[in-house]
Amino acid sequence: MKIKYFATIAAASIVTLGLVTSCGTATNTAPGESTTEQGNPCAGKKNPCAGKKNPCAGKSNPCASKKNPCAGK
């Protein structure tokens, strides 16, 4: 009976150690590389589409008057 309890505690310890070591932060960086987040390279740049007119605005939907081929199946 004591062996059964010892085996259960040992198995729980092994599983716990496995979870603790696998859930840690991984550092897969080469020597000289940084793990810090880099800034957004587009931050502060002007949006090239800002102020341009929407080419589709005011146009009607060409599919609006057509029957749905999948309806009723």
Coordinates of C-alpha atoms in Angstrom, one line a residue:
M1 CA 0.0 0.0 0.0
K2 CA 2.9 2.4 0.8
I3 CA 4.4 1.7 -2.6
K4 CA 1.2 2.6 -4.3
Y5 CA 1.0 6.0 -2.5
F6 CA 4.7 6.6 -3.2
A7 CA 4.3 5.8 -6.9
T8 CA 1.3 8.2 -7.0
I9 CA 3.2 11.0 -5.4
A10 CA 6.2 10.4 -7.6
A11 CA 4.0 10.5 -10.8
A12 CA 2.4 13.7 -9.7
S13 CA 5.7 15.3 -9.0
I14 CA 7.1 14.3 -12.4
V15 CA 4.0 15.7 -14.1
T16 CA 4.2 18.9 -12.1
L17 CA 7.9 19.4 -12.9
G18 CA 7.2 18.7 -16.6
L19 CA 4.5 21.4 -16.6
V20 CA 6.6 23.9 -14.8
T21 CA 9.6 23.5 -17.0
S22 CA 7.6 23.4 -20.3
C23 CA 5.5 26.5 -19.5
G24 CA 8.5 28.7 -18.7
T25 CA 9.5 31.4 -21.2
A26 CA 11.6 30.1 -23.9
T27 CA 14.7 32.0 -25.0
N28 CA 15.5 30.8 -28.5
T29 CA 17.7 33.7 -29.5
A30 CA 21.1 33.6 -31.1
P31 CA 24.0 35.2 -29.4
G32 CA 23.8 39.0 -29.8
E33 CA 20.1 39.0 -30.6
S34 CA 17.6 40.9 -28.4
T35 CA 14.4 39.5 -27.1
T36 CA 12.8 43.0 -26.7
E37 CA 9.8 44.0 -28.8
Q38 CA 10.7 46.2 -31.8
G39 CA 8.7 49.4 -32.4
N40 CA 6.1 49.7 -35.1
P41 CA 8.0 50.7 -38.3
C42 CA 4.9 52.5 -39.7
A43 CA 4.3 54.6 -36.6
G44 CA 4.3 58.3 -37.4
K45 CA 4.1 57.8 -41.2
K46 CA 1.2 59.3 -43.1
N47 CA -1.6 57.1 -44.4
P48 CA -1.2 57.1 -48.2
C49 CA -5.0 56.6 -48.7
A50 CA -6.1 59.3 -46.3
G51 CA -8.1 62.0 -48.1
K52 CA -8.6 60.0 -51.3
K53 CA -12.1 59.4 -52.6
N54 CA -13.6 55.9 -52.3
P55 CA -13.7 54.6 -55.9
C56 CA -16.8 52.5 -55.1
A57 CA -18.8 55.1 -53.4
G58 CA -22.1 55.9 -55.2
K59 CA -22.0 52.8 -57.4
S60 CA -24.9 50.4 -57.3
N61 CA -24.4 46.8 -56.4
P62 CA -24.4 44.8 -59.7
C63 CA -25.6 41.6 -57.9
A64 CA -28.4 43.3 -56.0
S65 CA -31.1 42.5 -58.6
K66 CA -29.9 38.9 -59.4
K67 CA -31.6 35.9 -57.9
N68 CA -29.5 33.9 -55.3
P69 CA -28.6 30.6 -57.1
C70 CA -28.2 28.9 -53.7
A71 CA -31.6 29.9 -52.2
G72 CA -34.0 27.1 -51.6
K73 CA -31.5 24.2 -51.8

